[in-house]
mmCIF file of C-alpha atoms in Angstrom:
data_model
loop_
_atom_site.group_PDB
_atom_site.id
_atom_site.type_symbol
_atom_site.label_atom_id
_atom_site.label_comp_id
_atom_site.label_asym_id
_atom_site.label_seq_id
_atom_site.Cartn_x
_atom_site.Cartn_y
_atom_site.Cartn_z
ATOM 1 C CA MET A 786 17.747 -11.546 20.406
ATOM 2 C CA PRO A 787 19.063 -11.684 16.933
ATOM 3 C CA GLN A 788 17.154 -15.253 16.459
ATOM 4 C CA VAL A 789 13.993 -13.285 18.464
ATOM 5 C CA TYR A 790 13.729 -10.616 15.100
ATOM 6 C CA VAL A 791 15.344 -13.771 12.598
ATOM 7 C CA LEU A 792 11.663 -15.790 13.619
ATOM 8 C CA PHE A 793 9.742 -12.161 13.795
ATOM 9 C CA TRP A 794 10.753 -11.314 10.322
ATOM 10 C CA LEU A 795 9.524 -15.002 9.718
ATOM 11 C CA PHE A 796 6.654 -14.581 10.651
ATOM 12 C CA LEU A 797 5.718 -11.167 9.271
ATOM 13 C CA ILE A 798 6.356 -12.836 5.953
ATOM 14 C CA MET A 799 4.367 -15.543 6.376
ATOM 15 C CA ILE A 800 1.480 -13.663 6.953
ATOM 16 C CA MET A 801 2.607 -11.070 3.931
ATOM 17 C CA MET A 802 2.347 -14.344 1.639
ATOM 18 C CA ALA A 803 -0.916 -15.251 3.241
ATOM 19 C CA GLY A 804 -2.664 -12.678 2.794
ATOM 20 C CA LEU A 805 -1.963 -11.908 -0.510
ATOM 21 C CA ASN A 806 -2.971 -15.656 -1.499
ATOM 22 C CA ILE A 807 -6.025 -14.257 -0.342
ATOM 23 C CA ALA A 808 -6.266 -11.624 -1.238
ATOM 24 C CA MET A 809 -5.543 -12.523 -5.404
ATOM 25 C CA GLY A 810 -7.687 -15.853 -4.896
ATOM 26 C CA ARG A 811 -11.156 -13.166 -4.020
ATOM 27 C CA LEU A 812 -9.867 -11.288 -7.526
ATOM 28 C CA ALA A 813 -9.509 -14.708 -9.016
ATOM 29 C CA SER A 814 -12.729 -16.089 -8.173
ATOM 30 C CA VAL A 815 -14.924 -13.507 -10.009
ATOM 31 C CA THR A 816 -15.686 -14.521 -13.725
ATOM 32 C CA ALA A 817 -13.883 -12.202 -15.055
ATOM 33 C CA PRO A 818 -11.070 -10.381 -14.313
ATOM 34 C CA PRO A 819 -11.343 -7.193 -14.043
ATOM 35 C CA ASP A 820 -10.738 -4.243 -16.084
ATOM 36 C CA ILE A 821 -9.230 -0.477 -16.070
ATOM 37 C CA THR A 822 -12.594 0.439 -17.318
ATOM 38 C CA ASP A 823 -13.940 -1.334 -14.186
ATOM 39 C CA LEU A 824 -11.764 0.622 -11.560
ATOM 40 C CA PRO A 825 -14.229 3.819 -10.572
ATOM 41 C CA ASP A 826 -16.562 1.034 -9.478
ATOM 42 C CA LEU A 827 -13.933 -1.578 -7.921
ATOM 43 C CA TYR A 828 -11.192 0.979 -6.267
ATOM 44 C CA ARG A 829 -11.228 2.630 -2.364
ATOM 45 C CA HIS A 830 -11.071 5.762 -1.838
ATOM 46 C CA ILE A 831 -7.716 6.952 -0.024
ATOM 47 C CA ASN A 832 -6.339 10.647 1.036
ATOM 48 C CA PRO A 833 -2.852 10.922 -0.285
ATOM 49 C CA GLU A 834 -2.392 13.868 2.692
ATOM 50 C CA ARG A 835 -4.139 12.826 4.924
ATOM 51 C CA PHE A 836 -2.489 9.818 5.492
ATOM 52 C CA LEU A 837 0.677 11.691 5.288
ATOM 53 C CA GLU A 838 -0.327 14.461 7.748
ATOM 54 C CA LEU A 839 -1.197 10.623 10.024
ATOM 55 C CA LEU A 840 2.651 9.538 9.757
ATOM 56 C CA ASP A 841 3.677 13.908 10.155
ATOM 57 C CA SER A 842 6.818 13.452 12.931
ATOM 58 C CA LEU A 843 6.109 16.549 13.896
ATOM 59 C CA MET A 844 3.445 15.268 15.595
ATOM 60 C CA ASP A 845 4.506 12.962 18.157
ATOM 61 C CA ASP A 846 7.297 15.304 18.653
ATOM 62 C CA ALA A 847 5.561 18.121 20.377
ATOM 63 C CA SER A 848 3.118 15.109 21.683
ATOM 64 C CA GLN A 849 5.272 12.547 23.208
ATOM 65 C CA PRO A 850 7.589 15.305 25.686
ATOM 66 C CA VAL A 851 3.891 17.065 27.189
ATOM 67 C CA LEU A 852 1.742 13.811 27.769
ATOM 68 C CA SER A 853 2.541 11.495 30.225
ATOM 69 C CA ARG A 854 3.780 7.728 29.102
ATOM 70 C CA ASP A 855 -0.486 6.512 29.023
ATOM 71 C CA GLN A 856 -2.261 9.091 27.124
ATOM 72 C CA PHE A 857 0.542 9.760 24.287
ATOM 73 C CA CYS A 858 0.100 5.481 23.912
ATOM 74 C CA ILE A 859 -3.770 5.992 24.113
ATOM 75 C CA MET A 860 -3.099 9.014 21.207
ATOM 76 C CA GLN A 861 -0.650 6.955 19.090
ATOM 77 C CA ARG A 862 -3.381 3.674 19.359
ATOM 78 C CA LYS A 863 -6.285 6.167 17.743
ATOM 79 C CA ARG A 864 -3.604 7.634 14.986
ATOM 80 C CA LEU A 865 -2.686 3.961 13.930
ATOM 81 C CA LEU A 866 -5.873 2.736 14.217
ATOM 82 C CA LYS A 867 -6.380 6.198 11.082
ATOM 83 C CA VAL A 868 -3.603 4.373 9.652
ATOM 84 C CA ARG A 869 -4.280 0.874 9.701
ATOM 85 C CA GLU A 870 -8.257 1.786 7.522
ATOM 86 C CA TYR A 871 -5.631 3.466 4.788
ATOM 87 C CA LEU A 872 -2.986 1.208 4.745
ATOM 88 C CA GLN A 873 -6.493 -1.473 3.748
ATOM 89 C CA ARG A 874 -8.163 0.994 1.200
ATOM 90 C CA LEU A 875 -4.129 0.786 -0.424
ATOM 91 C CA ASN A 876 -3.107 -2.798 0.161
ATOM 92 C CA HIS A 877 -7.030 -3.085 -1.875
ATOM 93 C CA ASN A 878 -5.727 -0.497 -5.232
ATOM 94 C CA ALA A 879 -2.928 -2.395 -5.020
ATOM 95 C CA ILE A 880 -3.609 -5.659 -5.534
ATOM 96 C CA LEU A 881 -6.757 -4.391 -7.402
ATOM 97 C CA VAL A 882 -4.930 -2.241 -10.668
ATOM 98 C CA PHE A 883 -1.784 -5.519 -10.363
ATOM 99 C CA GLN A 884 -4.438 -8.308 -11.558
ATOM 100 C CA ILE A 885 -5.772 -4.833 -14.031
ATOM 101 C CA ALA A 886 -2.438 -4.493 -15.059
ATOM 102 C CA TRP A 887 -1.327 -7.862 -15.035
ATOM 103 C CA GLU A 888 -3.936 -9.374 -17.447
ATOM 104 C CA ALA A 889 -3.477 -6.604 -19.883
ATOM 105 C CA LYS A 890 0.101 -7.493 -20.128
ATOM 106 C CA LEU A 891 -0.114 -11.338 -20.455
ATOM 107 C CA ARG A 892 -3.497 -10.282 -23.811
ATOM 108 C CA GLU A 893 0.165 -7.987 -25.295
ATOM 109 C CA GLU A 894 2.032 -10.402 -25.108
ATOM 110 C CA ASN A 895 -0.469 -12.829 -26.176
ATOM 111 C CA GLN A 896 -0.999 -10.979 -29.516
ATOM 112 C CA PRO A 897 0.713 -11.734 -32.785
ATOM 113 C CA ALA A 898 4.338 -10.315 -33.091
ATOM 114 C CA GLU A 899 3.570 -7.713 -35.917
ATOM 115 C CA GLN A 900 0.428 -7.093 -34.316
ATOM 116 C CA ARG A 901 1.766 -6.118 -30.598
ATOM 117 C CA ASN A 902 2.358 -2.853 -29.241
ATOM 118 C CA PRO A 903 5.615 -2.210 -27.113
ATOM 119 C CA ARG A 904 4.349 1.210 -25.965
ATOM 120 C CA ASN A 905 2.260 0.257 -24.271
ATOM 121 C CA LEU A 906 3.280 -2.882 -23.234
ATOM 122 C CA GLN A 907 5.878 -0.938 -21.210
ATOM 123 C CA CYS A 908 3.373 1.163 -19.462
ATOM 124 C CA PHE A 909 1.687 -2.585 -18.397
ATOM 125 C CA GLN A 910 4.489 -3.541 -16.968
ATOM 126 C CA GLU A 911 6.477 -0.228 -15.102
ATOM 127 C CA LEU A 912 2.247 -0.759 -13.770
ATOM 128 C CA VAL A 913 2.788 -4.513 -12.309
ATOM 129 C CA TYR A 914 6.450 -2.873 -10.644
ATOM 130 C CA ALA A 915 4.278 0.200 -9.653
ATOM 131 C CA SER A 916 1.831 -1.533 -7.674
ATOM 132 C CA PHE A 917 3.213 -4.972 -6.490
ATOM 133 C CA ASP A 918 5.378 -2.594 -4.723
ATOM 134 C CA LEU A 919 2.908 -0.216 -3.162
ATOM 135 C CA GLY A 920 1.248 -3.093 -2.003
ATOM 136 C CA TRP A 921 4.199 -4.561 -0.072
ATOM 137 C CA TYR A 922 3.910 -1.714 0.840
ATOM 138 C CA ALA A 923 1.109 -1.385 2.156
ATOM 139 C CA ARG A 924 1.170 -5.075 3.998
ATOM 140 C CA ALA A 925 3.927 -4.076 5.713
ATOM 141 C CA GLY A 926 2.746 -1.404 6.934
ATOM 142 C CA LEU A 927 -0.662 -3.855 8.519
ATOM 143 C CA LEU A 928 1.598 -6.540 10.054
ATOM 144 C CA ARG A 929 3.825 -2.897 11.774
ATOM 145 C CA ILE A 930 0.806 -1.650 13.059
ATOM 146 C CA LYS A 931 -0.366 -5.422 14.378
ATOM 147 C CA PHE A 932 2.581 -5.990 16.894
ATOM 148 C CA TRP A 933 2.873 -1.781 17.776
ATOM 149 C CA LEU A 934 -0.670 -2.435 18.814
ATOM 150 C CA LEU A 935 0.351 -5.558 20.390
ATOM 151 C CA VAL A 936 3.160 -4.300 22.031
ATOM 152 C CA ARG A 937 4.045 -1.267 22.075
ATOM 153 C CA THR A 938 1.416 1.201 22.385
ATOM 154 C CA HIS A 939 0.490 -0.204 26.128
ATOM 155 C CA PRO A 940 1.445 1.958 29.356
ATOM 156 C CA TRP A 941 3.841 -1.880 30.623
ATOM 157 C CA SER A 942 5.883 -2.295 28.066
ATOM 158 C CA PRO A 943 9.892 -2.529 28.286
ATOM 159 C CA LEU A 944 9.389 -0.851 24.620
ATOM 160 C CA PRO A 945 9.133 2.762 23.422
ATOM 161 C CA PRO A 946 6.261 3.996 22.154
ATOM 162 C CA PRO A 947 5.700 3.965 18.571
ATOM 163 C CA ARG A 948 7.592 6.939 15.687
ATOM 164 C CA LEU A 949 4.699 6.701 13.531
ATOM 165 C CA ALA A 950 6.901 8.818 10.629
ATOM 166 C CA ASP A 951 8.216 4.768 10.860
ATOM 167 C CA LEU A 952 6.180 4.330 8.344
ATOM 168 C CA LYS A 953 7.001 6.719 5.750
ATOM 169 C CA LYS A 954 9.503 4.278 4.232
ATOM 170 C CA ILE A 955 9.492 0.473 5.059
ATOM 171 C CA LYS A 956 12.232 -0.684 4.020
ATOM 172 C CA LYS A 957 13.900 1.100 0.504
ATOM 173 C CA PHE A 958 9.993 1.440 0.246
ATOM 174 C CA ASP A 959 8.761 5.042 0.700
ATOM 175 C CA PHE A 960 5.660 6.176 0.310
ATOM 176 C CA VAL A 961 5.885 9.489 -1.597
ATOM 177 C CA SER A 962 8.132 8.221 -4.006
ATOM 178 C CA GLY A 963 6.656 5.270 -4.755
ATOM 179 C CA TYR A 964 3.068 6.304 -5.094
ATOM 180 C CA SER A 965 4.072 8.981 -7.292
ATOM 181 C CA ARG A 966 5.011 6.190 -9.277
ATOM 182 C CA TYR A 967 2.700 4.841 -9.415
ATOM 183 C CA LYS A 968 -0.021 6.749 -10.129
ATOM 184 C CA GLU A 969 2.151 7.773 -12.861
ATOM 185 C CA ALA A 970 1.208 4.882 -13.621
ATOM 186 C CA VAL A 971 -2.348 4.732 -13.591
ATOM 187 C CA GLY A 972 -2.482 7.654 -15.269
ATOM 188 C CA ASN A 973 -0.302 6.139 -18.583
ATOM 189 C CA TYR A 974 -2.282 2.771 -18.545
ATOM 190 C CA GLY A 975 -5.124 5.568 -19.084
ATOM 191 C CA LEU A 976 -3.597 8.296 -21.366
ATOM 192 C CA ILE A 977 -3.845 4.797 -23.473
ATOM 193 C CA TYR A 978 -7.506 5.370 -23.552
ATOM 194 C CA SER A 979 -8.086 9.459 -24.002
ATOM 195 C CA ARG A 980 -7.066 12.561 -21.768
ATOM 196 C CA GLU A 981 -10.052 12.184 -20.560
ATOM 197 C CA PHE A 982 -10.392 9.283 -19.137
ATOM 198 C CA ARG A 983 -7.145 9.587 -17.339
ATOM 199 C CA GLU A 984 -8.526 12.369 -15.364
ATOM 200 C CA ALA A 985 -11.089 10.363 -13.830
ATOM 201 C CA LEU A 986 -8.588 8.397 -13.048
ATOM 202 C CA MET A 987 -6.699 10.920 -11.845
ATOM 203 C CA LEU A 988 -9.113 12.035 -9.062
ATOM 204 C CA LEU A 989 -9.466 8.318 -7.872
ATOM 205 C CA LEU A 990 -5.984 8.780 -6.270
#
């Protein structure tokens, strides 16, 4: 059994890396890399509060005791499909913001030393880390959902139905704190332009 889990996680890592390469390739195919000012046009809207509602453990706890296994599996599949849509959007946004922050970081590092702004460089670096972590979380969540839909949401499965609350935290990444760090980093980047632009970016998030 331990070998099965090792093989499963190796398979997930390979799929995640392949997905990241494809997504980065698509963004890189654009003639000019996107800038932070392009974000309003390229960003996919998500509602973090609604996303967390779908992951609320109270829904699992209240429904499972009163529903048959078949009914509970059907309900979980419907919720998983909604969560999958959120994670797909989250993954797109995280990859987009990562590329924007990475390009900005490289531009700042390539400036002559006397023209380099350490504060801006730190801001870009923080956004690189925050968006990378958020993208990793989204891809890990998508892979977990794929496995659950294939194996754990069928009446014939010997495994228990999944609890969506388990998606709030994957490994060491907690969505609430991680998304808050990401949002703060985007806002700090926006402040480099103006407070008004920062507020406009906050409305996207």
